[in-house]
PDB file of C-alpha atoms and ligand atoms in Angstrom:
ATOM      1  CA  ARG C  20      26.922 -17.038   9.863  1.00  0.00           C
ATOM      2  CA  LYS C  21      23.241 -16.320   9.442  1.00  0.00           C
ATOM      3  CA  ARG C  22      21.906 -17.080   5.983  1.00  0.00           C
ATOM      4  CA  THR C  23      20.497 -13.756   4.838  1.00  0.00           C
ATOM      5  CA  ALA C  24      18.325 -12.810   1.862  1.00  0.00           C
ATOM      6  CA  ILE C  25      18.295  -9.285   0.463  1.00  0.00           C
ATOM      7  CA  LEU C  26      15.057  -8.174  -1.229  1.00  0.00           C
ATOM      8  CA  ILE C  27      15.447  -5.461  -3.862  1.00  0.00           C
ATOM      9  CA  SER C  28      13.476  -3.741  -6.610  1.00  0.00           C
ATOM     10  CA  GLY C  29      16.126  -1.722  -8.412  1.00  0.00           C
ATOM     11  CA  ARG C  30      19.665  -0.353  -8.285  1.00  0.00           C
ATOM     12  CA  GLY C  31      20.801  -2.295  -5.248  1.00  0.00           C
ATOM     13  CA  SER C  32      23.417   0.038  -3.790  1.00  0.00           C
ATOM     14  CA  ASN C  33      22.446  -0.918  -0.236  1.00  0.00           C
ATOM     15  CA  MET C  34      22.574  -4.551  -1.319  1.00  0.00           C
ATOM     16  CA  THR C  35      26.112  -3.949  -2.562  1.00  0.00           C
ATOM     17  CA  ALA C  36      27.084  -2.414   0.798  1.00  0.00           C
ATOM     18  CA  LEU C  37      25.734  -5.474   2.624  1.00  0.00           C
ATOM     19  CA  ILE C  38      27.485  -7.868   0.240  1.00  0.00           C
ATOM     20  CA  ALA C  39      30.766  -5.981   0.744  1.00  0.00           C
ATOM     21  CA  ALA C  40      30.457  -6.198   4.528  1.00  0.00           C
ATOM     22  CA  ALA C  41      29.665  -9.908   4.340  1.00  0.00           C
ATOM     23  CA  MET C  42      32.858 -10.547   2.325  1.00  0.00           C
ATOM     24  CA  ASN C  43      34.628 -10.337   5.683  1.00  0.00           C
ATOM     25  CA  PRO C  44      34.599 -13.877   7.119  1.00  0.00           C
ATOM     26  CA  ASP C  45      34.112 -12.443  10.632  1.00  0.00           C
ATOM     27  CA  TYR C  46      30.867 -10.762   9.603  1.00  0.00           C
ATOM     28  CA  PRO C  47      28.011 -12.699  11.233  1.00  0.00           C
ATOM     29  CA  ALA C  48      25.729 -12.800   8.168  1.00  0.00           C
ATOM     30  CA  GLU C  49      26.305 -14.360   4.771  1.00  0.00           C
ATOM     31  CA  ILE C  50      24.301 -13.159   1.790  1.00  0.00           C
ATOM     32  CA  ALA C  51      22.768 -16.384   0.530  1.00  0.00           C
ATOM     33  CA  LEU C  52      20.131 -14.949  -1.822  1.00  0.00           C
ATOM     34  CA  VAL C  53      19.111 -11.749  -3.591  1.00  0.00           C
ATOM     35  CA  LEU C  54      15.435 -11.716  -4.548  1.00  0.00           C
ATOM     36  CA  SER C  55      13.741  -9.077  -6.691  1.00  0.00           C
ATOM     37  CA  ASN C  56      10.125  -8.431  -7.617  1.00  0.00           C
ATOM     38  CA  ARG C  57      11.361  -6.873 -10.855  1.00  0.00           C
ATOM     39  CA  PRO C  58      13.205  -9.013 -13.415  1.00  0.00           C
ATOM     40  CA  ASP C  59      15.080  -5.937 -14.706  1.00  0.00           C
ATOM     41  CA  ALA C  60      16.445  -4.811 -11.320  1.00  0.00           C
ATOM     42  CA  LYS C  61      20.061  -3.745 -11.848  1.00  0.00           C
ATOM     43  CA  GLY C  62      21.051  -5.218  -8.502  1.00  0.00           C
ATOM     44  CA  LEU C  63      20.292  -8.748  -9.729  1.00  0.00           C
ATOM     45  CA  GLU C  64      23.147  -8.579 -12.242  1.00  0.00           C
ATOM     46  CA  LYS C  65      25.558  -7.259  -9.621  1.00  0.00           C
ATOM     47  CA  ALA C  66      24.671 -10.067  -7.211  1.00  0.00           C
ATOM     48  CA  ALA C  67      25.027 -12.733  -9.895  1.00  0.00           C
ATOM     49  CA  GLU C  68      28.435 -11.299 -10.880  1.00  0.00           C
ATOM     50  CA  VAL C  69      29.781 -12.071  -7.413  1.00  0.00           C
ATOM     51  CA  GLY C  70      28.263 -15.546  -7.398  1.00  0.00           C
ATOM     52  CA  ILE C  71      25.244 -14.954  -5.166  1.00  0.00           C
ATOM     53  CA  ALA C  72      22.051 -16.902  -5.904  1.00  0.00           C
ATOM     54  CA  THR C  73      19.280 -14.731  -7.327  1.00  0.00           C
ATOM     55  CA  ALA C  74      15.542 -15.145  -7.697  1.00  0.00           C
ATOM     56  CA  VAL C  75      12.720 -13.158  -9.265  1.00  0.00           C
ATOM     57  CA  ILE C  76       9.154 -13.183  -7.998  1.00  0.00           C
ATOM     58  CA  ASP C  77       7.426 -10.775 -10.358  1.00  0.00           C
ATOM     59  CA  HIS C  78       4.444  -9.156  -8.616  1.00  0.00           C
ATOM     60  CA  ARG C  79       2.785  -8.604 -12.021  1.00  0.00           C
ATOM     61  CA  GLU C  80       2.268 -12.355 -12.247  1.00  0.00           C
ATOM     62  CA  TYR C  81      -0.007 -12.190  -9.184  1.00  0.00           C
ATOM     63  CA  PRO C  82      -2.499  -9.461 -10.148  1.00  0.00           C
ATOM     64  CA  GLY C  83      -4.697  -8.521  -7.216  1.00  0.00           C
ATOM     65  CA  ASP C  84      -3.334 -11.380  -5.130  1.00  0.00           C
ATOM     66  CA  ARG C  85      -0.738 -10.103  -2.678  1.00  0.00           C
ATOM     67  CA  GLN C  86      -1.047 -13.233  -0.585  1.00  0.00           C
ATOM     68  CA  ALA C  87      -0.017 -15.503  -3.457  1.00  0.00           C
ATOM     69  CA  PHE C  88       2.874 -13.127  -4.263  1.00  0.00           C
ATOM     70  CA  GLU C  89       4.054 -13.252  -0.662  1.00  0.00           C
ATOM     71  CA  LYS C  90       3.617 -17.019  -0.393  1.00  0.00           C
ATOM     72  CA  ALA C  91       5.832 -17.387  -3.455  1.00  0.00           C
ATOM     73  CA  ILE C  92       8.487 -15.211  -1.785  1.00  0.00           C
ATOM     74  CA  ASP C  93       8.219 -17.186   1.447  1.00  0.00           C
ATOM     75  CA  THR C  94       8.644 -20.469  -0.437  1.00  0.00           C
ATOM     76  CA  VAL C  95      11.845 -19.279  -2.133  1.00  0.00           C
ATOM     77  CA  LEU C  96      13.209 -17.989   1.192  1.00  0.00           C
ATOM     78  CA  LYS C  97      12.573 -21.373   2.754  1.00  0.00           C
ATOM     79  CA  GLU C  98      14.105 -23.233  -0.212  1.00  0.00           C
ATOM     80  CA  HIS C  99      17.306 -21.285   0.394  1.00  0.00           C
ATOM     81  CA  LYS C 100      17.168 -21.933   4.170  1.00  0.00           C
ATOM     82  CA  ILE C 101      17.099 -18.204   4.864  1.00  0.00           C
ATOM     83  CA  GLU C 102      17.272 -17.058   8.491  1.00  0.00           C
ATOM     84  CA  LEU C 103      17.252 -13.253   8.109  1.00  0.00           C
ATOM     85  CA  VAL C 104      15.701 -10.955   5.502  1.00  0.00           C
ATOM     86  CA  ALA C 105      16.980  -7.462   4.679  1.00  0.00           C
ATOM     87  CA  LEU C 106      14.727  -5.256   2.537  1.00  0.00           C
ATOM     88  CA  ALA C 107      16.925  -2.885   0.520  1.00  0.00           C
ATOM     89  CA  GLY C 108      14.900  -0.658  -1.763  1.00  0.00           C
ATOM     90  CA  PHE C 109      12.162  -3.291  -2.016  1.00  0.00           C
ATOM     91  CA  MET C 110       9.255  -1.203  -3.243  1.00  0.00           C
ATOM     92  CA  ARG C 111       6.262  -3.439  -2.505  1.00  0.00           C
ATOM     93  CA  ILE C 112       4.207  -3.027   0.642  1.00  0.00           C
ATOM     94  CA  LEU C 113       4.127  -6.313   2.501  1.00  0.00           C
ATOM     95  CA  THR C 114       1.041  -7.647   4.257  1.00  0.00           C
ATOM     96  CA  PRO C 115       0.941  -9.240   7.715  1.00  0.00           C
ATOM     97  CA  LEU C 116       1.164 -12.650   6.010  1.00  0.00           C
ATOM     98  CA  LEU C 117       4.875 -12.307   5.257  1.00  0.00           C
ATOM     99  CA  VAL C 118       5.680  -9.710   7.925  1.00  0.00           C
ATOM    100  CA  ASN C 119       4.347 -11.854  10.765  1.00  0.00           C
ATOM    101  CA  ALA C 120       5.984 -15.005   9.406  1.00  0.00           C
ATOM    102  CA  TRP C 121       9.359 -13.179   9.578  1.00  0.00           C
ATOM    103  CA  SER C 122       8.722 -11.108  12.677  1.00  0.00           C
ATOM    104  CA  GLY C 123      12.004 -10.256  14.419  1.00  0.00           C
ATOM    105  CA  ARG C 124      13.937 -11.638  11.450  1.00  0.00           C
ATOM    106  CA  MET C 125      13.129  -9.028   8.775  1.00  0.00           C
ATOM    107  CA  ILE C 126      14.673  -5.549   8.655  1.00  0.00           C
ATOM    108  CA  ASN C 127      14.305  -2.574   6.310  1.00  0.00           C
ATOM    109  CA  ILE C 128      16.127   0.633   5.479  1.00  0.00           C
ATOM    110  CA  HIS C 129      14.103   3.809   5.011  1.00  0.00           C
ATOM    111  CA  PRO C 130      15.563   7.070   3.667  1.00  0.00           C
ATOM    112  CA  ALA C 131      14.378   9.354   6.497  1.00  0.00           C
ATOM    113  CA  LEU C 132      14.628   9.717  10.245  1.00  0.00           C
ATOM    114  CA  LEU C 133      11.508   7.769  11.242  1.00  0.00           C
ATOM    115  CA  PRO C 134       8.901   8.398  12.470  1.00  0.00           C
ATOM    116  CA  CYS C 135       9.184  11.468  10.208  1.00  0.00           C
ATOM    117  CA  PHE C 136       8.561  11.097   6.490  1.00  0.00           C
ATOM    118  CA  ARG C 137       7.193   7.611   6.096  1.00  0.00           C
ATOM    119  CA  GLY C 138       6.430   6.588   2.517  1.00  0.00           C
ATOM    120  CA  LEU C 139       7.860   7.924  -0.726  1.00  0.00           C
ATOM    121  CA  ALA C 140       9.568  11.177  -1.805  1.00  0.00           C
ATOM    122  CA  THR C 141      11.174  11.611   1.605  1.00  0.00           C
ATOM    123  CA  HIS C 142      13.888  13.999   0.419  1.00  0.00           C
ATOM    124  CA  GLU C 143      11.458  16.304  -1.380  1.00  0.00           C
ATOM    125  CA  ARG C 144       9.272  16.439   1.715  1.00  0.00           C
ATOM    126  CA  ALA C 145      12.222  17.052   4.033  1.00  0.00           C
ATOM    127  CA  LEU C 146      13.212  20.071   1.912  1.00  0.00           C
ATOM    128  CA  GLU C 147       9.607  21.343   1.798  1.00  0.00           C
ATOM    129  CA  GLU C 148       9.370  21.135   5.591  1.00  0.00           C
ATOM    130  CA  GLY C 149      12.673  22.924   6.061  1.00  0.00           C
ATOM    131  CA  VAL C 150      14.113  20.356   8.465  1.00  0.00           C
ATOM    132  CA  LYS C 151      17.790  20.924   9.202  1.00  0.00           C
ATOM    133  CA  LEU C 152      18.585  17.291   9.899  1.00  0.00           C
ATOM    134  CA  HIS C 153      17.583  14.355   7.759  1.00  0.00           C
ATOM    135  CA  GLY C 154      18.881  10.816   7.431  1.00  0.00           C
ATOM    136  CA  ALA C 155      18.081   7.156   7.280  1.00  0.00           C
ATOM    137  CA  THR C 156      16.673   4.485   9.570  1.00  0.00           C
ATOM    138  CA  VAL C 157      17.123   0.738   9.783  1.00  0.00           C
ATOM    139  CA  HIS C 158      14.204  -0.872  11.597  1.00  0.00           C
ATOM    140  CA  TYR C 159      12.495  -4.194  12.144  1.00  0.00           C
ATOM    141  CA  VAL C 160       9.573  -4.602   9.778  1.00  0.00           C
ATOM    142  CA  SER C 161       6.121  -4.547  11.310  1.00  0.00           C
ATOM    143  CA  ALA C 162       2.719  -4.710   9.665  1.00  0.00           C
ATOM    144  CA  GLU C 163       2.475  -0.895   9.403  1.00  0.00           C
ATOM    145  CA  MET C 164       4.407   0.672   6.532  1.00  0.00           C
ATOM    146  CA  ASP C 165       7.775   2.189   7.556  1.00  0.00           C
ATOM    147  CA  ASP C 166       7.070   1.387  11.171  1.00  0.00           C
ATOM    148  CA  GLY C 167       8.579  -1.050  13.620  1.00  0.00           C
ATOM    149  CA  PRO C 168      11.317  -0.891  16.230  1.00  0.00           C
ATOM    150  CA  ILE C 169      14.278   1.288  15.233  1.00  0.00           C
ATOM    151  CA  ILE C 170      17.696  -0.373  15.212  1.00  0.00           C
ATOM    152  CA  ILE C 171      20.036   2.366  13.958  1.00  0.00           C
ATOM    153  CA  GLN C 172      19.626   5.854  12.540  1.00  0.00           C
ATOM    154  CA  GLY C 173      22.155   8.029  10.771  1.00  0.00           C
ATOM    155  CA  ALA C 174      21.706  11.793  10.450  1.00  0.00           C
ATOM    156  CA  VAL C 175      23.032  14.299   7.940  1.00  0.00           C
ATOM    157  CA  PRO C 176      22.715  18.076   7.789  1.00  0.00           C
ATOM    158  CA  VAL C 177      20.329  19.616   5.258  1.00  0.00           C
ATOM    159  CA  LEU C 178      21.964  22.497   3.380  1.00  0.00           C
ATOM    160  CA  ASP C 179      20.170  25.565   2.022  1.00  0.00           C
ATOM    161  CA  SER C 180      21.580  24.724  -1.396  1.00  0.00           C
ATOM    162  CA  ASP C 181      20.247  21.152  -1.396  1.00  0.00           C
ATOM    163  CA  THR C 182      18.074  19.704  -4.108  1.00  0.00           C
ATOM    164  CA  PRO C 183      16.291  16.380  -3.558  1.00  0.00           C
ATOM    165  CA  GLU C 184      19.134  14.772  -5.518  1.00  0.00           C
ATOM    166  CA  THR C 185      22.029  16.234  -3.505  1.00  0.00           C
ATOM    167  CA  LEU C 186      20.232  15.437  -0.259  1.00  0.00           C
ATOM    168  CA  ALA C 187      19.473  11.897  -1.419  1.00  0.00           C
ATOM    169  CA  ALA C 188      23.144  11.357  -2.250  1.00  0.00           C
ATOM    170  CA  ARG C 189      24.231  12.528   1.234  1.00  0.00           C
ATOM    171  CA  VAL C 190      21.643  10.278   2.888  1.00  0.00           C
ATOM    172  CA  LEU C 191      22.623   7.322   0.698  1.00  0.00           C
ATOM    173  CA  GLU C 192      26.216   7.489   1.996  1.00  0.00           C
ATOM    174  CA  VAL C 193      24.872   7.160   5.512  1.00  0.00           C
ATOM    175  CA  GLU C 194      22.578   4.295   4.449  1.00  0.00           C
ATOM    176  CA  HIS C 195      25.594   2.362   3.219  1.00  0.00           C
ATOM    177  CA  LYS C 196      27.240   2.770   6.637  1.00  0.00           C
ATOM    178  CA  ILE C 197      24.333   2.025   8.942  1.00  0.00           C
ATOM    179  CA  TYR C 198      22.799  -0.905   7.091  1.00  0.00           C
ATOM    180  CA  PRO C 199      25.814  -3.220   7.440  1.00  0.00           C
ATOM    181  CA  LYS C 200      26.092  -2.214  11.117  1.00  0.00           C
ATOM    182  CA  ALA C 201      22.430  -2.923  11.753  1.00  0.00           C
ATOM    183  CA  LEU C 202      22.517  -6.320  10.050  1.00  0.00           C
ATOM    184  CA  GLU C 203      25.616  -7.149  12.074  1.00  0.00           C
ATOM    185  CA  LEU C 204      23.842  -6.315  15.343  1.00  0.00           C
ATOM    186  CA  VAL C 205      20.794  -8.373  14.388  1.00  0.00           C
ATOM    187  CA  ALA C 206      22.824 -11.347  13.149  1.00  0.00           C
ATOM    188  CA  ARG C 207      24.889 -11.353  16.336  1.00  0.00           C
ATOM    189  CA  GLY C 208      21.687 -11.326  18.399  1.00  0.00           C
ATOM    190  CA  LYS C 209      22.742  -8.023  19.980  1.00  0.00           C
ATOM    191  CA  THR C 210      19.383  -6.330  19.663  1.00  0.00           C
ATOM    192  CA  LYS C 211      16.638  -6.650  22.206  1.00  0.00           C
ATOM    193  CA  VAL C 212      13.159  -5.519  21.249  1.00  0.00           C
ATOM    194  CA  THR C 213      11.165  -4.111  24.155  1.00  0.00           C
ATOM    195  CA  GLY C 214       7.791  -2.900  22.967  1.00  0.00           C
ATOM    196  CA  ALA C 215       8.487  -0.428  20.191  1.00  0.00           C
ATOM    197  CA  ARG C 216      12.132   0.064  21.146  1.00  0.00           C
ATOM    198  CA  VAL C 217      15.321  -1.736  20.287  1.00  0.00           C
ATOM    199  CA  LEU C 218      18.108  -1.776  22.860  1.00  0.00           C
ATOM    200  CA  SER C 219      21.424  -2.618  21.278  1.00  0.00           C
ATOM    201  CA  GLY C 220      23.568  -3.445  24.253  1.00  0.00           C
ATOM    202  CA  GLY C 221      24.653   0.106  24.991  1.00  0.00           C
ATOM    203  CA  ASP C 222      27.951  -0.425  23.196  1.00  0.00           C
ATOM    204  CA  GLU C 223      26.924   1.309  20.011  1.00  0.00           C
ATOM    205  CA  PRO C 224      27.907   4.958  20.450  1.00  0.00           C
ATOM    206  CA  ASP C 225      27.141   5.711  16.828  1.00  0.00           C
ATOM    207  CA  SER C 226      23.502   4.728  16.864  1.00  0.00           C
ATOM    208  CA  ALA C 227      22.772   8.272  15.697  1.00  0.00           C
ATOM    209  CA  GLU C 228      25.614   9.521  13.643  1.00  0.00           C
ATOM    210  CA  LEU C 229      26.065  13.085  12.452  1.00  0.00           C
ATOM    211  CA  ILE C 230      28.530  13.396   9.619  1.00  0.00           C
TER     212      ILE C 230
HETATM  213  C1  GAR Y  29      17.320   3.626  -0.786  1.00  0.00           C
HETATM  214  O1  GAR Y  29      17.485   5.019  -0.611  1.00  0.00           O
HETATM  215  C2  GAR Y  29      16.372   3.067   0.239  1.00  0.00           C
HETATM  216  O2  GAR Y  29      16.510   3.675   1.502  1.00  0.00           O
HETATM  217  C3  GAR Y  29      15.048   3.399  -0.366  1.00  0.00           C
HETATM  218  O3  GAR Y  29      15.202   3.137  -1.734  1.00  0.00           O
HETATM  219  C4  GAR Y  29      16.571   3.348  -2.101  1.00  0.00           C
HETATM  220  C5  GAR Y  29      17.082   2.097  -2.768  1.00  0.00           C
HETATM  221  O4  GAR Y  29      18.364   2.295  -3.273  1.00  0.00           O
HETATM  222  N1  GAR Y  29      14.004   2.609   0.194  1.00  0.00           N
HETATM  223  C6  GAR Y  29      12.736   2.992   0.256  1.00  0.00           C
HETATM  224  O5  GAR Y  29      12.345   4.059  -0.161  1.00  0.00           O
HETATM  225  C7  GAR Y  29      11.818   1.984   0.908  1.00  0.00           C
HETATM  226  N2  GAR Y  29      10.486   2.471   0.930  1.00  0.00           N
HETATM  227  P1  GAR Y  29      19.308   1.082  -3.580  1.00  0.00           P
HETATM  228  O6  GAR Y  29      18.506   0.140  -4.486  1.00  0.00           O
HETATM  229  O7  GAR Y  29      20.475   1.690  -4.324  1.00  0.00           O
HETATM  230  O8  GAR Y  29      19.696   0.442  -2.291  1.00  0.00           O
END
């Protein structure tokens, strides 16, 4: 099982979905560490409750020095012999220093169907644009924000009655399904990156899932 770290900044519901999947001994990743840049992240408590090692690297202790912040993260990852990194609501932009060091071994979940709606407030912007489908994307992390080869996407309908909150809740359900599947594919070595694209063996009929 691949030793996996989850990086969070807050609630940690995607973290919880990954931890739940990894409870199955057949799952190819084990969650060996949860690391947060915020000491008050709710997810830290949840991880500790189920006996997972936790760490805090507080970005406020590295004012104006992203490289030192990222080096500190890298050091903790190495101390825990981490092989894969899953960003799950980690709200700091990473520089090429860390991204390149973990290239092909770091994945992220974004609450939109990339390449649409990179960045923040994705649900508000989806409603403003009037899109009829929205969703979430798990992708390899590259040096550009919310970019990098796409592993799995999940789509949901947008309803006329939606608010950003109701839409976010529908997308979050899909996030909790696709993230464990994506980590499984990566940990099993089932993904092949060719340029910007990820081929996942052709045996994943639900790579775009409409629920
Ligand atoms: C999730 O919706 C995730 O996709 C999003 O933050 C939320 C974290 O929730 N990530 C980003 O916006 C990354 N830029 P969680 O802490 O309950 O998993």
